[in-house]
Short mmCIF file of C-alpha atoms in Angstrom, two decimals:
data_model
loop_
_atom_site.label_atom_id
_atom_site.label_comp_id
_atom_site.label_asym_id
_atom_site.label_seq_id
_atom_site.Cartn_x
_atom_site.Cartn_y
_atom_site.Cartn_z
CA MET A 289 0.00 0.00 0.00
CA MET A 290 1.25 3.49 -0.84
CA ARG A 291 2.55 5.60 1.99
CA LEU A 292 0.84 8.88 2.65
CA SER A 293 2.99 11.97 2.13
CA SER A 294 2.35 15.11 4.13
CA PHE A 295 0.68 16.58 1.02
CA ASP A 296 -1.62 13.52 0.80
CA LYS A 297 -2.60 13.95 4.46
CA ALA A 298 -3.31 17.65 4.03
CA LEU A 299 -5.37 16.84 0.93
CA LEU A 300 -7.34 14.12 2.74
CA ASN A 301 -8.09 16.51 5.61
CA GLU A 302 -9.38 19.15 3.18
CA LEU A 303 -11.41 16.64 1.15
CA GLN A 304 -13.13 15.29 4.25
CA GLY A 305 -14.15 18.70 5.46
CA ASN A 306 -15.49 20.55 2.52
CA ILE A 307 -15.37 20.33 -1.25
CA PRO A 308 -16.23 23.81 -2.51
CA ILE A 309 -19.48 24.26 -4.41
CA CYS A 310 -18.22 26.32 -7.34
CA SER A 311 -17.23 25.95 -10.95
CA HIS A 312 -13.64 24.78 -10.27
CA PRO A 313 -13.73 23.16 -6.81
CA PHE A 314 -10.35 21.45 -7.16
CA ALA A 315 -8.70 24.75 -8.13
CA GLU A 316 -10.10 26.26 -4.94
CA LEU A 317 -8.82 23.34 -2.87
CA ALA A 318 -5.43 23.82 -4.58
CA ALA A 319 -5.39 27.48 -3.57
CA ARG A 320 -6.00 26.47 0.06
CA LEU A 321 -3.16 23.98 -0.12
CA GLY A 322 -0.80 26.29 -1.96
CA THR A 323 -0.61 24.25 -5.15
CA ASP A 324 -2.36 23.99 -8.52
CA GLU A 325 -5.53 22.33 -9.77
CA GLU A 326 -3.69 19.66 -11.75
CA THR A 327 -1.66 18.53 -8.73
CA VAL A 328 -4.78 18.28 -6.56
CA LEU A 329 -6.72 16.30 -9.18
CA ALA A 330 -3.81 13.91 -9.71
CA GLY A 331 -3.52 13.51 -5.92
CA VAL A 332 -7.23 12.77 -5.46
CA ARG A 333 -7.23 10.23 -8.30
CA ALA A 334 -4.17 8.48 -6.84
CA LEU A 335 -5.69 8.35 -3.34
CA LYS A 336 -8.89 6.94 -4.77
CA ALA A 337 -7.07 4.34 -6.85
CA ALA A 338 -5.03 3.31 -3.78
CA GLY A 339 -8.24 2.69 -1.83
CA PHE A 340 -8.03 5.42 0.80
CA LEU A 341 -11.23 7.16 -0.28
CA ARG A 342 -14.45 5.32 0.26
CA ARG A 343 -16.55 7.92 -1.47
CA ILE A 344 -16.42 11.51 -2.64
CA GLY A 345 -19.59 13.47 -3.10
CA ALA A 346 -22.64 14.67 -1.27
CA PHE A 347 -23.67 13.25 2.09
CA PHE A 348 -27.31 13.75 2.91
CA ASP A 349 -29.32 14.12 6.10
CA SER A 350 -31.62 11.13 5.71
CA ASN A 351 -34.29 12.53 8.05
CA ARG A 352 -34.51 15.77 6.12
CA LEU A 353 -34.97 13.80 2.91
CA GLY A 354 -37.91 12.00 4.51
CA TYR A 355 -36.21 8.76 5.51
CA GLN A 356 -36.10 7.17 8.92
CA GLY A 357 -33.17 5.21 10.24
CA THR A 358 -33.14 2.34 12.72
CA LEU A 359 -30.28 0.37 14.25
CA ILE A 360 -31.07 -3.32 14.45
CA ALA A 361 -29.17 -5.91 16.47
CA LEU A 362 -29.55 -9.60 15.77
CA LYS A 363 -28.56 -12.63 17.74
CA VAL A 364 -27.55 -15.06 15.01
CA GLU A 365 -26.38 -18.62 15.31
CA PRO A 366 -22.64 -18.43 14.42
CA SER A 367 -22.88 -20.83 11.48
CA ALA A 368 -25.66 -18.74 9.92
CA VAL A 369 -24.00 -15.31 10.15
CA LYS A 370 -22.73 -15.24 6.58
CA ASN A 371 -26.09 -16.17 5.04
CA VAL A 372 -28.02 -13.76 7.23
CA ALA A 373 -25.54 -10.92 6.59
CA GLU A 374 -25.78 -11.46 2.84
CA ALA A 375 -29.57 -11.52 2.94
CA ILE A 376 -29.62 -8.25 4.90
CA ASN A 377 -27.20 -6.64 2.44
CA ARG A 378 -29.61 -7.21 -0.42
CA TYR A 379 -32.04 -4.60 0.96
CA PRO A 380 -31.05 -1.23 -0.56
CA GLY A 381 -31.85 0.53 2.73
CA THR A 382 -29.10 -1.39 4.53
CA THR A 383 -26.24 1.10 4.70
CA HIS A 384 -24.06 -0.41 7.44
CA ASN A 385 -23.85 -4.04 8.47
CA TYR A 386 -21.24 -5.18 10.97
CA GLU A 387 -20.47 -8.38 12.79
CA ARG A 388 -19.64 -7.48 16.40
CA GLU A 389 -18.42 -9.16 19.53
CA GLY A 390 -21.16 -9.97 22.02
CA VAL A 391 -24.41 -11.93 22.30
CA TYR A 392 -25.98 -9.73 19.66
CA ASN A 393 -23.47 -10.41 16.94
CA LEU A 394 -24.86 -8.71 13.82
CA TRP A 395 -25.70 -5.00 13.79
CA PHE A 396 -27.09 -3.11 10.82
CA THR A 397 -28.76 0.19 9.99
CA LEU A 398 -31.83 0.36 7.83
CA LEU A 399 -33.09 3.51 6.10
CA THR A 400 -36.62 3.46 4.77
CA PRO A 401 -39.13 6.05 3.57
CA CYS A 402 -41.91 4.74 5.84
CA ALA A 403 -42.46 2.69 9.00
CA GLU A 404 -44.59 0.07 7.28
CA TYR A 405 -41.83 -0.64 4.78
CA GLU A 406 -39.36 -1.02 7.63
CA SER A 407 -41.65 -3.41 9.51
CA ASN A 408 -42.10 -5.61 6.46
CA ILE A 409 -38.35 -5.88 5.89
CA LEU A 410 -37.69 -6.63 9.55
CA SER A 411 -40.27 -9.38 9.73
CA GLU A 412 -38.62 -11.00 6.70
CA ILE A 413 -35.22 -10.77 8.39
CA ARG A 414 -36.53 -12.04 11.73
CA SER A 415 -37.75 -15.21 10.01
CA LEU A 416 -34.39 -16.04 8.37
CA ASP A 417 -32.79 -19.32 9.45
CA GLY A 418 -30.47 -18.84 12.43
CA VAL A 419 -31.92 -15.52 13.63
CA GLU A 420 -32.71 -16.07 17.32
CA ASP A 421 -33.53 -12.59 18.54
CA MET A 422 -33.84 -9.04 17.24
CA LEU A 423 -33.51 -5.62 18.88
CA ARG A 424 -35.01 -2.68 17.04
CA LEU A 425 -33.42 0.54 18.26
CA LYS A 426 -35.22 3.59 16.94
CA ALA A 427 -33.17 6.77 16.67
CA ASN A 428 -34.42 9.83 18.50
CA LYS A 429 -31.95 12.67 18.74
CA ARG A 430 -28.80 12.60 16.63
CA TYR A 431 -26.17 14.47 18.59
CA LYS A 432 -23.26 13.90 16.23
CA VAL A 433 -22.77 12.55 12.72
CA ASN A 434 -19.31 13.47 11.60
CA VAL A 435 -17.10 10.86 10.13
CA GLN A 436 -13.81 12.73 9.83
CA PHE A 437 -10.40 11.45 10.61
CA LYS A 438 -7.84 14.15 11.15
CA LEU A 439 -4.51 13.00 9.72
CA GLN A 440 -1.40 14.40 11.33
CA MET B 298 -40.43 20.01 0.18
CA LEU B 299 -38.32 18.46 -2.51
CA SER B 300 -39.30 19.12 -6.09
CA ARG B 301 -38.92 16.59 -8.85
CA GLN B 302 -35.84 18.48 -10.00
CA ASP B 303 -34.36 18.36 -6.48
CA LYS B 304 -34.70 14.60 -6.51
CA GLU B 305 -32.92 14.46 -9.88
CA ILE B 306 -30.13 16.62 -8.44
CA ILE B 307 -29.85 14.36 -5.39
CA LYS B 308 -29.73 11.29 -7.62
CA VAL B 309 -26.76 12.55 -9.62
CA LEU B 310 -24.99 13.80 -6.48
CA GLN B 311 -25.10 10.36 -4.91
CA GLU B 312 -23.27 8.82 -7.87
CA GLU B 313 -19.48 9.00 -8.24
CA PHE B 314 -18.30 12.61 -8.11
CA PRO B 315 -16.46 13.37 -11.36
CA LEU B 316 -12.76 13.91 -10.71
CA CYS B 317 -12.20 16.56 -13.34
CA GLU B 318 -11.86 20.34 -13.53
CA GLU B 319 -15.57 21.14 -13.73
CA PRO B 320 -17.40 18.31 -11.97
CA TYR B 321 -20.61 20.23 -11.27
CA LYS B 322 -20.95 21.10 -14.95
CA ILE B 323 -21.01 17.39 -15.80
CA LEU B 324 -23.58 16.66 -13.09
CA ALA B 325 -25.73 19.60 -14.23
CA GLU B 326 -25.72 18.25 -17.78
CA ARG B 327 -27.04 14.92 -16.49
CA VAL B 328 -29.97 16.72 -14.87
CA GLY B 329 -30.43 18.91 -17.94
CA ILE B 330 -29.91 22.29 -16.28
CA THR B 331 -27.14 24.88 -16.39
CA GLU B 332 -24.13 24.66 -14.11
CA GLU B 333 -25.20 27.95 -12.53
CA GLU B 334 -28.65 26.63 -11.64
CA PHE B 335 -27.17 23.40 -10.36
CA LEU B 336 -24.63 25.18 -8.11
CA ARG B 337 -27.31 27.49 -6.75
CA ARG B 338 -29.61 24.62 -5.80
CA VAL B 339 -26.79 22.56 -4.25
CA LYS B 340 -25.85 25.53 -2.05
CA GLU B 341 -29.49 25.87 -1.01
CA LEU B 342 -29.71 22.17 -0.17
CA LEU B 343 -26.61 22.61 1.99
CA ASP B 344 -28.12 25.69 3.70
CA GLU B 345 -31.33 23.74 4.32
CA LYS B 346 -29.11 21.00 5.82
CA LYS B 347 -30.53 18.40 3.48
CA ILE B 348 -26.94 17.95 2.36
CA ARG B 349 -24.76 17.40 5.45
CA LYS B 350 -21.54 17.95 3.55
CA MET B 351 -19.89 17.86 0.18
CA GLY B 352 -16.75 15.94 0.82
CA ALA B 353 -15.02 12.63 1.13
CA VAL B 354 -15.28 9.70 3.48
CA LEU B 355 -12.11 7.71 3.99
CA ARG B 356 -11.65 4.00 4.36
CA HIS B 357 -10.74 4.33 8.00
CA ARG B 358 -9.11 0.91 8.33
CA GLU B 359 -6.74 1.68 5.47
CA ILE B 360 -5.60 4.94 7.03
CA GLY B 361 -4.82 3.19 10.30
CA PHE B 362 -8.02 3.22 12.40
CA LYS B 363 -8.19 -0.52 12.94
CA ALA B 364 -10.07 -0.59 16.28
CA ASN B 365 -13.70 0.45 15.94
CA ALA B 366 -16.33 -0.04 18.59
CA LEU B 367 -19.98 0.67 18.97
CA CYS B 368 -20.62 1.62 22.61
CA ALA B 369 -24.05 1.36 24.12
CA TRP B 370 -24.44 3.46 27.28
CA LYS B 371 -27.14 3.49 29.91
CA VAL B 372 -27.75 7.12 30.71
CA SER B 373 -30.32 8.63 33.04
CA PRO B 374 -32.83 10.40 30.72
CA ASP B 375 -32.38 13.76 32.44
CA LYS B 376 -28.62 13.57 31.76
CA LEU B 377 -28.83 12.64 28.07
CA ASP B 378 -28.06 16.05 26.58
CA GLU B 379 -25.19 16.72 28.96
CA THR B 380 -23.66 13.27 28.48
CA ALA B 381 -24.06 13.36 24.69
CA SER B 382 -22.38 16.73 24.57
CA VAL B 383 -19.31 15.41 26.43
CA MET B 384 -19.11 12.40 24.14
CA SER B 385 -19.68 14.36 20.92
CA SER B 386 -16.87 16.76 21.74
CA ASN B 387 -14.37 13.88 21.64
CA ALA B 388 -12.74 13.67 18.17
CA ALA B 389 -12.57 9.86 18.36
CA VAL B 390 -16.40 9.74 18.45
CA SER B 391 -17.92 9.87 14.96
CA HIS B 392 -21.58 9.19 15.78
CA CYS B 393 -23.61 9.83 18.90
CA TYR B 394 -27.32 8.94 18.87
CA ASP B 395 -30.04 8.69 21.44
CA ARG B 396 -32.18 5.59 20.84
CA THR B 397 -35.25 4.24 22.57
CA PRO B 398 -34.17 1.44 24.96
CA LEU B 399 -35.91 -1.93 25.11
CA PRO B 400 -36.95 -3.99 28.15
CA ASN B 401 -34.24 -6.58 27.49
CA TRP B 402 -31.66 -4.06 26.25
CA ASN B 403 -31.68 -1.04 28.45
CA TYR B 404 -29.11 1.17 26.68
CA ASN B 405 -30.18 4.53 25.34
CA LEU B 406 -27.07 6.30 24.04
CA TYR B 407 -24.92 4.98 21.18
CA THR B 408 -21.49 6.13 20.07
CA MET B 409 -19.01 4.91 17.48
CA VAL B 410 -15.42 5.20 18.71
CA HIS B 411 -12.41 4.83 16.39
CA ALA B 412 -8.75 4.36 17.29
CA GLU B 413 -5.57 2.92 15.86
CA THR B 414 -5.38 0.08 18.39
CA ARG B 415 -7.75 -1.73 20.68
CA ASP B 416 -5.85 -0.54 23.76
CA GLU B 417 -6.22 3.06 22.62
CA CYS B 418 -9.92 2.53 21.91
CA ASP B 419 -10.44 0.98 25.38
CA ARG B 420 -8.62 3.91 26.94
CA ILE B 421 -10.80 6.48 25.12
CA ILE B 422 -13.98 4.66 26.14
CA GLY B 423 -12.75 4.46 29.76
CA ALA B 424 -12.09 8.19 29.70
CA LEU B 425 -15.60 8.86 28.31
CA ALA B 426 -17.05 6.73 31.13
CA ASP B 427 -15.03 8.64 33.73
CA ALA B 428 -15.94 12.02 32.29
CA THR B 429 -19.66 11.24 32.26
CA GLY B 430 -19.91 9.03 35.34
CA ILE B 431 -21.58 6.23 33.42
CA THR B 432 -20.91 2.78 34.83
CA ASP B 433 -23.27 0.60 32.81
CA TYR B 434 -22.15 0.28 29.20
CA LYS B 435 -21.32 -2.30 26.56
CA ILE B 436 -18.36 -2.18 24.18
CA LEU B 437 -19.17 -3.91 20.92
CA TYR B 438 -16.02 -4.20 18.82
CA THR B 439 -16.31 -4.60 15.08
CA LYS B 440 -15.25 -8.08 13.98
CA ARG B 441 -16.14 -7.83 10.34
CA GLU B 442 -17.63 -5.31 7.95
CA TRP B 443 -20.33 -6.92 5.83
CA LYS B 444 -21.54 -3.72 4.24
CA LYS B 445 -20.89 -0.02 4.39
CA THR B 446 -22.29 2.14 1.70
CA ALA B 447 -23.91 5.48 1.12
CA MET B 448 -27.67 5.34 0.82
CA LYS B 449 -29.16 5.71 -2.65
CA TYR B 450 -32.21 7.87 -2.09
CA PHE B 451 -35.34 7.96 -4.24
CA ARG B 452 -34.83 4.56 -5.77
CA GLU B 453 -37.83 2.82 -4.20
#
């Protein structure tokens, strides 16, 4: 894996925070970093190709777009985890799905445009082979959503 | 309310962002409007907080954050705001949500904590517990990522 130079780190920090909304956003980022548009674009492409960037683009507030999000924890028989995880992944509203340590060993988030839709999906998941229990944790207040990693 | 055009704008924004000199011009063409109109509406969506940010999300494991834990905390309801504020101010915490507890799972505050090592992650969580006085909590380390993706809205 490529090693990150200090320029790469500065670029990643800028990219995470704010891509300008203007005609030449990469030229504006270049001005902030004291370089030129071409260097920034080449740097971003290289970081993407090397697998450091998961996604570049707009991140939305799901509630404000009319979607509701729920965290669901499942207790799954260990031998069934793979099948259950893959079945869950097939729902487009599944955005995160992680196997975790603990009695409840599979945790996923589901975004849906209405409660009825969510209930239907969850009853399908509850009836999958190996699913022994389900916790449905409805989100109330969201105090922080800010996935930024400051690179030194 | 979102207009039909807004939804078209959101759809193109959730695709790969073009890595070229004038990315918004390309996205505007896909919607069939001018770059100027597109930029204006994107700024408005950001002001209305429908867009949280224009930016990048890193693959945190690749950049060295290998220990990631979901922590479920049991917080007295009258202390939720205060506790959440302490937790949110810690840079290692990326998400902090209040969720309705269940009879058999009595935890009501949820944080994601990221660190380079498990020891460091444990230390941060211990410090959060000390700072907030919470004694009942569960640390749920990530064993495997099965899916992490950005939502595609308006596809139903």
